[in-house]
Coordinates of C-alpha atoms in Angstrom, one line a residue:
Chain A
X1 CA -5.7 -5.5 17.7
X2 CA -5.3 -1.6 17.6
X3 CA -4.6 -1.2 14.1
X4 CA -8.1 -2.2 13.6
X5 CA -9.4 1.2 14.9
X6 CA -7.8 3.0 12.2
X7 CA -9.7 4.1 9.3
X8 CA -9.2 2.4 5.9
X9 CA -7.9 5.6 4.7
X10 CA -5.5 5.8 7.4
X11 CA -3.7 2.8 6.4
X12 CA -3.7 2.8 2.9
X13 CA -2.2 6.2 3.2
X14 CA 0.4 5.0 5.3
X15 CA 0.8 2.1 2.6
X16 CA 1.2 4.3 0.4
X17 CA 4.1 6.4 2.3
X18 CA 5.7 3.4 2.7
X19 CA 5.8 2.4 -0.8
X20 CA 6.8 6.2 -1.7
X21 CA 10.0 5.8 0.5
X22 CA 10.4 2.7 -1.2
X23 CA 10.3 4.2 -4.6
X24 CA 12.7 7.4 -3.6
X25 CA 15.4 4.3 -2.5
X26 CA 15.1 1.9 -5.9
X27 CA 17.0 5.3 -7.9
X28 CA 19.5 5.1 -5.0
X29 CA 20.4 1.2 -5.1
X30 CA 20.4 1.5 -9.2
X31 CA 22.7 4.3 -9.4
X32 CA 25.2 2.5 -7.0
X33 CA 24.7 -0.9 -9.4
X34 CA 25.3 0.9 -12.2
X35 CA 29.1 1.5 -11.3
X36 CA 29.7 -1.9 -11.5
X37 CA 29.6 -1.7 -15.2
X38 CA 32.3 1.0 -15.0
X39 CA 36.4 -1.2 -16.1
X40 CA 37.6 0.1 -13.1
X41 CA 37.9 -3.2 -11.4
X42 CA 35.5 -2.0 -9.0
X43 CA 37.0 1.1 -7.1
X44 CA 33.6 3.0 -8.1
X45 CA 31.4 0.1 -6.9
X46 CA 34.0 -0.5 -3.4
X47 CA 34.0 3.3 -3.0
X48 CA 30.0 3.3 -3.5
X49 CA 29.4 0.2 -1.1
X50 CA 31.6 1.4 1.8
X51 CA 30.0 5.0 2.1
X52 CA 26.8 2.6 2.5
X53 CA 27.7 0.4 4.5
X54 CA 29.5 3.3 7.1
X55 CA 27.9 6.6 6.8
X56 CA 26.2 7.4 10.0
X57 CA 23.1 8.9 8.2
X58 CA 22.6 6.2 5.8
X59 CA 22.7 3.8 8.5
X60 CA 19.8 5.8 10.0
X61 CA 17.7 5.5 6.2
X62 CA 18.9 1.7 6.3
X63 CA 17.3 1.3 9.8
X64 CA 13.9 3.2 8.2
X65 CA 14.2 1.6 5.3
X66 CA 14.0 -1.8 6.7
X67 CA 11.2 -0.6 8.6
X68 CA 9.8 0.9 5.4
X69 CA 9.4 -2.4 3.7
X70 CA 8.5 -4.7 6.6
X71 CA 5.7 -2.4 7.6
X72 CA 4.5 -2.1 3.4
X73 CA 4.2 -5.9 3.6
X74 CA 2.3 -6.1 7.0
X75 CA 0.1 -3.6 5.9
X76 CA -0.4 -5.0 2.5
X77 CA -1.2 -8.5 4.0
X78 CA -3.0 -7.2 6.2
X79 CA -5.4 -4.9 4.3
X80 CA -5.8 -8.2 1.6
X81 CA -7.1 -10.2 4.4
X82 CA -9.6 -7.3 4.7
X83 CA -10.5 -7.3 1.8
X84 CA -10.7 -11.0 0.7
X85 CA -12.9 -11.1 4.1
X86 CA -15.5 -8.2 2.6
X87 CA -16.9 -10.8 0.4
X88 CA -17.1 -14.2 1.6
X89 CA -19.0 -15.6 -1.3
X90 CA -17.4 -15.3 -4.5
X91 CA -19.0 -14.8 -7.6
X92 CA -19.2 -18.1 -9.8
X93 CA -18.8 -15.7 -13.5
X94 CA -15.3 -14.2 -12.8
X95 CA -15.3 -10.2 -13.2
X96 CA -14.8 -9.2 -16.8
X97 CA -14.5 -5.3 -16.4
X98 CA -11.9 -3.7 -17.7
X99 CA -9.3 -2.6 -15.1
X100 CA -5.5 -1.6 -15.2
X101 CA -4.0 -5.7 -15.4
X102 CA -1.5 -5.0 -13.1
X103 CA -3.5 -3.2 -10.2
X104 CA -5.4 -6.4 -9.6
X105 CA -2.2 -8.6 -8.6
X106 CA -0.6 -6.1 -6.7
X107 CA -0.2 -8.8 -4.0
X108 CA 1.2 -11.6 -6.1
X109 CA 3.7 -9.3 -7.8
X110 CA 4.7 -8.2 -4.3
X111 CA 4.7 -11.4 -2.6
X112 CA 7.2 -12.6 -5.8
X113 CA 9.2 -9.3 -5.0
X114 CA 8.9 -10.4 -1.0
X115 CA 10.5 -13.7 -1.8
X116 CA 13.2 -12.2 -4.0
X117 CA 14.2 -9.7 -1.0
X118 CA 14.7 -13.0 1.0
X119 CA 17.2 -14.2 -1.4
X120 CA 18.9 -11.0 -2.4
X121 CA 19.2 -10.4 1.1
X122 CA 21.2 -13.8 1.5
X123 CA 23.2 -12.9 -0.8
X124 CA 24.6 -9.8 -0.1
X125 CA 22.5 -7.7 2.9
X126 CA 22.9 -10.9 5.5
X127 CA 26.6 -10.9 4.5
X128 CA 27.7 -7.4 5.7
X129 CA 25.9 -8.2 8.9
X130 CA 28.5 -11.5 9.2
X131 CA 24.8 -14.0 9.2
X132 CA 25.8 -15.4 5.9
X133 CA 30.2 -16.3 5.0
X134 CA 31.0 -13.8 2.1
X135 CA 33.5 -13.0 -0.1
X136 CA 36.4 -10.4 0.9
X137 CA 39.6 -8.2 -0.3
X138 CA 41.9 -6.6 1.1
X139 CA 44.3 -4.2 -1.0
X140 CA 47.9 -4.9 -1.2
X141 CA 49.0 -1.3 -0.2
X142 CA 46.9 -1.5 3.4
X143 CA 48.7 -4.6 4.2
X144 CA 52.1 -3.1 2.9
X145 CA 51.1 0.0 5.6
X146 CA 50.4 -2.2 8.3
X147 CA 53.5 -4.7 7.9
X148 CA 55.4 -1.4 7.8
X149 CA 54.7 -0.2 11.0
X150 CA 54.7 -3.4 12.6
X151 CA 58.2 -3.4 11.2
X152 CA 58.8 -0.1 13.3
X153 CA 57.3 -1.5 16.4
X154 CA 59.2 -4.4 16.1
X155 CA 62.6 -2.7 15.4
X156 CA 61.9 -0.6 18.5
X157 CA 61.0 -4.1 20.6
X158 CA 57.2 -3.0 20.9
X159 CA 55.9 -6.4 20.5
X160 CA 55.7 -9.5 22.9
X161 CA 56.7 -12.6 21.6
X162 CA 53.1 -13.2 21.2
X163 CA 53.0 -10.7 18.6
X164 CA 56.1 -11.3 17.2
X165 CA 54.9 -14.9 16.0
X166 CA 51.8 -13.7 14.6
X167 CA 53.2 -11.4 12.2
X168 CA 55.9 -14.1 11.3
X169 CA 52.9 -16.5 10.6
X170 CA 50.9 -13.8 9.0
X171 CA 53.8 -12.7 7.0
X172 CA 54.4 -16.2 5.7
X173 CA 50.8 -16.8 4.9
X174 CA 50.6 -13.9 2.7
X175 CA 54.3 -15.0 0.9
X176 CA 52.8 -18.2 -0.2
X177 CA 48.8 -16.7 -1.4
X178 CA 48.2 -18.5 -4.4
X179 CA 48.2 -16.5 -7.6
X180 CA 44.2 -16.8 -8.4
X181 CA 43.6 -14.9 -5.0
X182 CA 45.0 -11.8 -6.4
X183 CA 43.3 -9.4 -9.2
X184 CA 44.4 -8.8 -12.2
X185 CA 46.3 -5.5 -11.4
X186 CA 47.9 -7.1 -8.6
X187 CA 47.2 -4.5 -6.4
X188 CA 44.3 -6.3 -4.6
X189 CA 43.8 -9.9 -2.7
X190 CA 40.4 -11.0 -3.7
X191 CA 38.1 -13.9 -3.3
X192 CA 38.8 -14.3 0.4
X193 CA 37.3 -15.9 3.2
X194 CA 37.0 -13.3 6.3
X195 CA 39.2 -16.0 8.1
X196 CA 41.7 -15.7 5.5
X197 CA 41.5 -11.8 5.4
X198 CA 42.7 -12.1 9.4
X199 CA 45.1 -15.0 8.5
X200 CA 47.1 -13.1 6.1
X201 CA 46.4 -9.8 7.2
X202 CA 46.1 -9.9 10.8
X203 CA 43.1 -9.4 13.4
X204 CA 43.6 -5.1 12.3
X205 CA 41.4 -6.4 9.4
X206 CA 38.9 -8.2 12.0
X207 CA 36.5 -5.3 10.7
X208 CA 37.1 -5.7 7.1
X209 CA 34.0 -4.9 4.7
X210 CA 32.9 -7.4 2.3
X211 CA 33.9 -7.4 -0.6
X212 CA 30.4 -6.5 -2.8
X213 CA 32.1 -6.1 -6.4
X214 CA 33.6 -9.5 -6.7
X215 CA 30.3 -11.0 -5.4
X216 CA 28.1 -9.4 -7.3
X217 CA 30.6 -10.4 -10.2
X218 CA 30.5 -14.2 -9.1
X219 CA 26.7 -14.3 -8.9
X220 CA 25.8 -12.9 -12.3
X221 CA 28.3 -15.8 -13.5
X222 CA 25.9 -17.7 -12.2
X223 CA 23.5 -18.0 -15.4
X224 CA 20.6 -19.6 -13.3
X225 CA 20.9 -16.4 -10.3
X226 CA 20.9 -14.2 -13.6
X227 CA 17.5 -15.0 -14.7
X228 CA 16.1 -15.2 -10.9
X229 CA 17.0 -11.8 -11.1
X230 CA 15.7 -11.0 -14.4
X231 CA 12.6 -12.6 -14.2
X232 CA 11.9 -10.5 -10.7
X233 CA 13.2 -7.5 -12.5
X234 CA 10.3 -7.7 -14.9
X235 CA 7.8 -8.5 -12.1
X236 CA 9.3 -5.6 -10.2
X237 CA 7.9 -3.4 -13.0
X238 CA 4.4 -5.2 -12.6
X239 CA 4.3 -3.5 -9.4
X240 CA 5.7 -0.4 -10.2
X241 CA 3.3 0.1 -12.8
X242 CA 0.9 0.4 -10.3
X243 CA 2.7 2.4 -7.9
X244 CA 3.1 5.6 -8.3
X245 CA -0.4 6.9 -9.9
X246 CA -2.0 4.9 -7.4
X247 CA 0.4 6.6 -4.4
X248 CA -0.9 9.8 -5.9
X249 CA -4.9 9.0 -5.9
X250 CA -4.5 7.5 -2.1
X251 CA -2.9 10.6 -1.3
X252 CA -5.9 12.5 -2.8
X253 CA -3.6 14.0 -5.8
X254 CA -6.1 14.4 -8.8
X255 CA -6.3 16.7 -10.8
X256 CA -6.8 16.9 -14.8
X257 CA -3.8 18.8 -15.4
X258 CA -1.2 17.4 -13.6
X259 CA -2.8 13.3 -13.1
X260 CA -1.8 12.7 -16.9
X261 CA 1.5 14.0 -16.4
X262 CA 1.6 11.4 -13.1
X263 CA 0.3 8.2 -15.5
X264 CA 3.7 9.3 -17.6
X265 CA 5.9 9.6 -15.1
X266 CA 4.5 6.3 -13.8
X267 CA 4.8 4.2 -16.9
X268 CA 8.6 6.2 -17.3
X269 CA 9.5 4.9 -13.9
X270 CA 7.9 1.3 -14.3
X271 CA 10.1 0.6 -17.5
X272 CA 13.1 2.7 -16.9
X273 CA 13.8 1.3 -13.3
X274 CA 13.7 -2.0 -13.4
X275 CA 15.5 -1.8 -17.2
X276 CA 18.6 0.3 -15.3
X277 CA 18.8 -3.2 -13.1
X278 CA 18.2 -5.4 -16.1
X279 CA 20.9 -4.0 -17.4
X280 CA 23.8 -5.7 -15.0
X281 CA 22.4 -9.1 -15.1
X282 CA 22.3 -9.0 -19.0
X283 CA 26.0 -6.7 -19.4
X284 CA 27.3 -9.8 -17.2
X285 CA 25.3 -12.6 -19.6
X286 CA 26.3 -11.0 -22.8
X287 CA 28.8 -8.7 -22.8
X288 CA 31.7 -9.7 -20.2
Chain B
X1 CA -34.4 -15.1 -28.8
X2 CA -33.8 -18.1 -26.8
X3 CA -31.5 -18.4 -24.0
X4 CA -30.4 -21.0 -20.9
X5 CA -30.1 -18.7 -18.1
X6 CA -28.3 -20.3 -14.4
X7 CA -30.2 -18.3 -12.0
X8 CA -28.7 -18.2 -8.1
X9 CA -31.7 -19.6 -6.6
X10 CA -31.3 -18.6 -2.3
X11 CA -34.2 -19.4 0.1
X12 CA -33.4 -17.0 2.8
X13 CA -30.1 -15.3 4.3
X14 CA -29.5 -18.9 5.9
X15 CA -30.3 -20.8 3.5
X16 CA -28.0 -22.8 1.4
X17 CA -28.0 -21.4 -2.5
X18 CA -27.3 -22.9 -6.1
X19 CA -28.0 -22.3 -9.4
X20 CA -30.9 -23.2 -11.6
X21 CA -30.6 -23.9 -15.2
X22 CA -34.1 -22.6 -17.2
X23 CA -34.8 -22.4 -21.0
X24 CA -36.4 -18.9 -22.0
X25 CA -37.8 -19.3 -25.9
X26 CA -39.2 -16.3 -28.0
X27 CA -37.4 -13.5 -26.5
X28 CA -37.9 -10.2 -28.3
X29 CA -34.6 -8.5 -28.7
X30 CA -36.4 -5.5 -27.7
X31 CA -37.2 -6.2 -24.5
X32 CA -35.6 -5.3 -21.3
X33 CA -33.8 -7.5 -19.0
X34 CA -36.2 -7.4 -16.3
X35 CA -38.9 -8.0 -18.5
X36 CA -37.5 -11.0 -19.8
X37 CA -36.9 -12.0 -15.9
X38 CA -40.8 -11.2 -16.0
X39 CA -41.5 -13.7 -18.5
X40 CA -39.5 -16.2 -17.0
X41 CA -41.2 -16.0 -13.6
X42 CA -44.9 -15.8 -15.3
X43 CA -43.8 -19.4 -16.6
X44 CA -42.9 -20.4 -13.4
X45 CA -45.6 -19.2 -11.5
X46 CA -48.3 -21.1 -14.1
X47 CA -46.5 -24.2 -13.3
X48 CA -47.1 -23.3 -9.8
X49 CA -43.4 -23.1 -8.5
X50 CA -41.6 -20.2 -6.9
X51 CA -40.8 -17.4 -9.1
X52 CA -36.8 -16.0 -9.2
X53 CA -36.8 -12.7 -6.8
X54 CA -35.3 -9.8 -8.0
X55 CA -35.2 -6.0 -7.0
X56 CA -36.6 -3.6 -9.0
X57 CA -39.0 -0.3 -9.0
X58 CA -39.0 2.5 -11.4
X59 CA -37.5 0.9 -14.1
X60 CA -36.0 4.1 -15.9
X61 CA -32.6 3.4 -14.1
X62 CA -32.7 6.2 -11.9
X63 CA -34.1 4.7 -8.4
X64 CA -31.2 2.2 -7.8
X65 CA -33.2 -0.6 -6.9
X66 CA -32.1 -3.3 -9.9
X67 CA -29.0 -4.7 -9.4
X68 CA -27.8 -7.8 -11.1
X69 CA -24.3 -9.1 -11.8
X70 CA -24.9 -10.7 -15.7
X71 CA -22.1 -12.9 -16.8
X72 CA -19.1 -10.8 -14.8
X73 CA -20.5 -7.9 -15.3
X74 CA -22.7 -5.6 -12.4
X75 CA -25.7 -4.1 -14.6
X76 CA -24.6 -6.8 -17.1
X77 CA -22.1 -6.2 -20.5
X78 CA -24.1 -2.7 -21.3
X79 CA -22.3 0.5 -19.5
X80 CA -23.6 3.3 -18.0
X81 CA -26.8 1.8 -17.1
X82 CA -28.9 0.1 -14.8
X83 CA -29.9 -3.6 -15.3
X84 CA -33.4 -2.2 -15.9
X85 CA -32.2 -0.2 -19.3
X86 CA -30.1 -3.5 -20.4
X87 CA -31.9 -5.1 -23.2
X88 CA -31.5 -9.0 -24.8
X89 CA -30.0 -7.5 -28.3
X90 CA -26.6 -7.1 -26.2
X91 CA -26.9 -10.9 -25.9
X92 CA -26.4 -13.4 -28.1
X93 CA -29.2 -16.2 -29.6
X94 CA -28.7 -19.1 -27.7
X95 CA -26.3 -17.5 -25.1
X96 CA -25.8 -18.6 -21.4
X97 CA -26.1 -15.9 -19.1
X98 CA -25.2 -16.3 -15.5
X99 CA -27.6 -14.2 -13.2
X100 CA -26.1 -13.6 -9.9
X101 CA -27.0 -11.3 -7.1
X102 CA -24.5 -8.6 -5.5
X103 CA -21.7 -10.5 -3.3
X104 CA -19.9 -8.8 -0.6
X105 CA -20.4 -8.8 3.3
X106 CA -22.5 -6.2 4.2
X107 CA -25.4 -7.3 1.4
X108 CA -26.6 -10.5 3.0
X109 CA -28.9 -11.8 0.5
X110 CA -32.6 -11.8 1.4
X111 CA -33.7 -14.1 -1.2
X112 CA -32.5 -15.0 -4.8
X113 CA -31.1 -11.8 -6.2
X114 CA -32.3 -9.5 -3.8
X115 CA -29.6 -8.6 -1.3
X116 CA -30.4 -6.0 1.7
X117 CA -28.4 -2.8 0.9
X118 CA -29.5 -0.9 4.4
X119 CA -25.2 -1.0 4.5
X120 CA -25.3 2.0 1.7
X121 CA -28.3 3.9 3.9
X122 CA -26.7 3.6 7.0
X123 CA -23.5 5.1 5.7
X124 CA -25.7 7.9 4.4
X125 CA -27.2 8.6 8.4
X126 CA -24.1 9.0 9.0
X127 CA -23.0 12.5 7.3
X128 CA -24.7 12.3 3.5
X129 CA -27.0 15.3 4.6
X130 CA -26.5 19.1 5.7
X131 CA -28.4 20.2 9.0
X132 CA -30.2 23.2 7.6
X133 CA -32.8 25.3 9.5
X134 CA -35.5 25.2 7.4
X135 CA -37.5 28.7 6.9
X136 CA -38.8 31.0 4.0
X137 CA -36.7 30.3 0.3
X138 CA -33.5 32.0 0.0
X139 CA -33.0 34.8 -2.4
X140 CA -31.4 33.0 -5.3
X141 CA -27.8 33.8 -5.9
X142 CA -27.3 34.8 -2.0
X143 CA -24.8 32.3 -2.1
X144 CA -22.4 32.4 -5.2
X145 CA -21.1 29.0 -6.3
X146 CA -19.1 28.6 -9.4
X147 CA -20.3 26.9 -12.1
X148 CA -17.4 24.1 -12.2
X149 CA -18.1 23.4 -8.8
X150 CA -21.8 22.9 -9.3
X151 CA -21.4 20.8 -12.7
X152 CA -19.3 18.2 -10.1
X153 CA -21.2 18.5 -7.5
X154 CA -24.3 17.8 -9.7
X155 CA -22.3 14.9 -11.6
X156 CA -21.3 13.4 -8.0
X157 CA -25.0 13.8 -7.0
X158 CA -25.9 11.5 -9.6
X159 CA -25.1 8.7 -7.5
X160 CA -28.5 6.3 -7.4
X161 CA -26.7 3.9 -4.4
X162 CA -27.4 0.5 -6.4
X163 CA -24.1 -0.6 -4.7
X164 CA -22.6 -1.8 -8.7
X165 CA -19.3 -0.3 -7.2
X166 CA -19.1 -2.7 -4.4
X167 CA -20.3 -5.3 -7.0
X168 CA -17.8 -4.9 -9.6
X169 CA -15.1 -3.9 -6.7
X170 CA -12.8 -7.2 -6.2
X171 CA -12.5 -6.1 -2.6
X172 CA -16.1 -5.5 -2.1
X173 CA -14.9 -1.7 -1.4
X174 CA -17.6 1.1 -1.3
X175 CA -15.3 4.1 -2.1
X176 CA -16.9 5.2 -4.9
X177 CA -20.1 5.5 -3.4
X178 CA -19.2 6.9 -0.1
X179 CA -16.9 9.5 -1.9
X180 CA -19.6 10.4 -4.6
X181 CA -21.9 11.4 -1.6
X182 CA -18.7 13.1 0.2
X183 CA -18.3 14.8 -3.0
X184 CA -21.5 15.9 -3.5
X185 CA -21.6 18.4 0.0
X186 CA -18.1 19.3 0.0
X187 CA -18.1 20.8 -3.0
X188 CA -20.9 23.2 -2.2
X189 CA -20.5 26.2 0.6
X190 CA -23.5 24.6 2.3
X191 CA -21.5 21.1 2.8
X192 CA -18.4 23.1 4.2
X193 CA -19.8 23.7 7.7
X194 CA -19.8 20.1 8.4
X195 CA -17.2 18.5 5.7
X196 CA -14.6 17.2 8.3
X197 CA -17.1 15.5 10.5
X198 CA -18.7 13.8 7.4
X199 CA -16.0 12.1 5.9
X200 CA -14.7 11.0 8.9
X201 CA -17.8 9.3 10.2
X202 CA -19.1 8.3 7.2
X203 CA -15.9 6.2 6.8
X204 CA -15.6 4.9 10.0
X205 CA -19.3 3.7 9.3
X206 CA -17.9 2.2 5.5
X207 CA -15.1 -0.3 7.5
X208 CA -17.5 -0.7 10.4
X209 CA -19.8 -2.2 8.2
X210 CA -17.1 -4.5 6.3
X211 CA -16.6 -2.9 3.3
X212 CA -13.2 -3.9 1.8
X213 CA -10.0 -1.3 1.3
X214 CA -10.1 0.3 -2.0
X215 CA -7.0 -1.1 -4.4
X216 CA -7.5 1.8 -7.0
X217 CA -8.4 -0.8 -9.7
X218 CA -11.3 1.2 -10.8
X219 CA -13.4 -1.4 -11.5
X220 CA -16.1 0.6 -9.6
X221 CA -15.7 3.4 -12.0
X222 CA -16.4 0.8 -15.6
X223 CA -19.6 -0.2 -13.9
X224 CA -21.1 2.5 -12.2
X225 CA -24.3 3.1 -14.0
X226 CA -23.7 7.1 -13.4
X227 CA -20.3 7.0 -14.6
X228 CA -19.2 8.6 -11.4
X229 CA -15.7 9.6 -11.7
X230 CA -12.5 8.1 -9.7
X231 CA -11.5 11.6 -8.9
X232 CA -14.2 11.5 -6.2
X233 CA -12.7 8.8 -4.4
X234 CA -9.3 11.2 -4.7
X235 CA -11.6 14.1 -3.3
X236 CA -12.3 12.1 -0.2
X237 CA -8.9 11.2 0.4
X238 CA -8.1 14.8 0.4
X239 CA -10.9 15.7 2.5
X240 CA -9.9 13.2 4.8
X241 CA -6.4 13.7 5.3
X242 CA -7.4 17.5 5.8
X243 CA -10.3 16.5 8.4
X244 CA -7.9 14.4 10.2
X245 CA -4.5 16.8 9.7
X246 CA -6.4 20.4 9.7
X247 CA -9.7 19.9 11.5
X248 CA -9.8 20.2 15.4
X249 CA -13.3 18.5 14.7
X250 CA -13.1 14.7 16.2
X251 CA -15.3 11.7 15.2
X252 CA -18.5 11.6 16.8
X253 CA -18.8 8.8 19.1

């Protein structure tokens, strides 16, 4: 194996980079959570979601990203291995010096967070790319705009009798949707399966984004995905705690004056991140 | 003082160990860990069985040699010094202590609680020294080196290579060490000349020889009996990433 021949060094430093990239991101995915708390039925969090999911150069940070986090849980397995390896004979008395509690299970904590990815990835990542059946909208003004100018095509005998019965079927089907699939402001068609979104819409919608807000909404009903997400929340900031000072001693940043200011901003970004998630779990639980 | 000490008791390297269970009556609280190990053993040898092997030389905790991990602990509960400097008023009356020798790969145990620490020298052969011509004494002062810089140099020089970092370390890691006798040269002008070679071979030396990765848990830096700091380990980092970035110097093969 190749990666053997690099140094120690080598690869906890590229670890460490890892992680960093990983750090930069959590701010990113929070601030975009954060709008679902805004009463705006979601046109914050929809607007937030599709310049994700279709922005050419965040498609490029999702492809490193990915990388990012498959290759910081290669290497950390890897490197464990290593070390659990350097002593074959354990000591019978188990070690009572006094470390920093959560540098010693940075494995366990990430392995928990590992899991968790597995899940939250189920849940919403595997569903924009169509592995997993997911929830959709579509807003009533689109469809309006469509049926419009199929109107026009149709008036000016554009469309093959083919065509013509799928927009009489389509425009039937979406005559008789049931009141529950439409929001509250009756502007949008929620809760729909992508079948349905073609059914009543046509196959112009064969593209059609997931629908992320009324997801999310639906699994934070869910009291027993709540606390999943809670309880990793608070594990999340296990491994944080340990993140960002140790990133900056890997990288060889030490230094009396500014290695205090790094513990602060470490201990800041341990509590404050994972809180900002806590938060949408608990505003669901609680508030709504 | 009396205690019940469980002693690892190892033939040879091949050997298969265990513990031994011995009653030690009359202790002064005075005396020093190794001397109670040297009253244990004179009771042994008069009833004509093998006495417990342990390392040990100067016995003023500067050579390094003593090395025991006492009840969790590398140089037992006591910090900042050698096992040799411990003495049985840190213990309780009628306590249990656990004796058990240094555990990680590269220190194969020779016998008992003496493990073979050759790993630490030959780490040293590989860089921990400046190639000097030797000749008359320089003129003192010919080469100016800041205070600051000496104080570290001197504090990272204090390193006595007992291996209590790879002890205490849960990944049997020897960053502390090998970055105390990084530190040591390149601090000083004299270490510069040859700074990127050394930290490059001297940790390709370290993982050659099975040390684990360092976790920056700092357990190395509770026990070390010379309270070498963790900003050495940070200093090597740096002087690696620069050897390997900056220096158009290449490992030695």
């Amino acid at each position: 194996m190749k990666l053997i021949q690099f140094a120690s060094i080598t690869k906890k430093i590229a670890l460490a980079a890892f992680g960093l990239f990983l750090l930069l991101f959590l701010p990113v995915h929070l601030g975009i959570n954060l709008c679902l708390l805004r009463d705006d039925g979601g046109e914050w969090y929809r607007n937030a979601s599709h310049f994700m999911g279709t922005n050419y150069i965040v498609k490029v940070f999702e492809i490193v990203l990915l990388a990012s986090v498959l290759l910081h849980i290669c290497l950390a397995i890897y490197l464990t291995i290593e070390n659990w390896l350097a002593r074959p004979v354990r000591y019978k008395v188990r070690t009572k010096t006094k470390t920093p509690f959560m540098s010693r299970y940075m494995i366990w904590t990430g392995g928990i967070i590992a899991c968790f990815l597995v899940l939250h990835f189920i849940n919403f990542y595997f569903v924009k790319l169509d592995l997993v059946q997911g929830k959709y909208s579509a807003s009533i003004e689109q469809v309006d705009k469509l049926f419009q100018q199929k109107a026009i095509k149709l008036q000016q005998g554009e469309l093959n009798e083919k065509e013509q019965a799928a927009l009489m079927a389509q425009y039937q089907a979406i005559s008789q949707i049931s009141p529950e699939k439409m929001d509250k402001s009756q502007k949008n068609m929620v809760n729909l399966t992508k079948e349905e979104v073609i059914q009543y819409c046509g196959e112009d919608f064969k593209h059609v984004e997931p629908d992320f807000y009324t997801m999310s909404k639906e699994l934070f009903a869910n009291k027993t995905y709540s606390l999943i997400y809670l309880v990793v929340f608070v594990v999340l900031g296990f491994h944080l705690y340990h993140a960002i000072n140790s990133l900056a001693q890997t990288l060889g940043l030490s230094h009396r004056k500014y290695s205090p200011i790094i513990d602060w901003i470490s201990v800041f970004y341990a509590v404050l991140v994972p809180l900002g998630f806590a938060i949408i779990p608990l505003w669901f639980m609680f508030v709504k | 003082m009396d205690f019940t000490l469980k002693i690892w008791r190892q033939e040879s390297q091949k050997a298969k160990g265990r513990f031994e269970t011995y009653k030690i009556t009359d202790i002064s609280p005075d005396c020093s860990f190794l001397e109670m190990l040297d009253i244990l053993n004179e009771s042994l040898v008069n009833k004509l069985s093998h006495p417990v092997c342990f390392d040990h030389d100067c016995r003023e905790g500067i050579c390094g040699m003593c090395g025991l991990y006492i009840n969790g602990h590398p140089h037992g509960p006591d910090s900042a010094i050698t096992t040799c400097q411990l003495h049985m008023r840190k213990f309780k009356d009628g306590e249990t202590i656990t004796i058990e020798p240094w555990r990680a790969k590269p220190f194969p145990i020779i016998r008992d609680l003496v493990v073979d620490r050759t790993a630490l020298d030959k780490i040293i052969q590989e860089g921990g020294y400046v190639s000097v011509t030797t000749g008359g004494v320089p003129d003192g002062n010919s080469i100016l080196i800041p205070k600051h810089k000496a104080d570290k140099a001197m504090d990272s020089a204090s390193c006595i290579g007992c291996g209590a970092c790879v002890a205490a370390c849960k990944n049997a890691s020897a960053m502390l060490f090998v970055s105390a006798k990084v530190s040591q040269l390149a601090l000083l002008p004299q270490g510069k000349p040859e700074a990127a070679t050394r930290v490059q071979n001297m940790v390709a030396k370290m993982d050659q020889l099975g040390f684990g990765n360092c976790t920056n848990t700092y357990a190395c830096e509770a026990e070390c009996p010379k309270e070498i700091k963790r900003s050495n380990i940070a200093r090597m980092n740096r002087e690696f990433i620069l050897a390997k970035v900056a220096s158009e110097e290449d490992l030695q093969q």
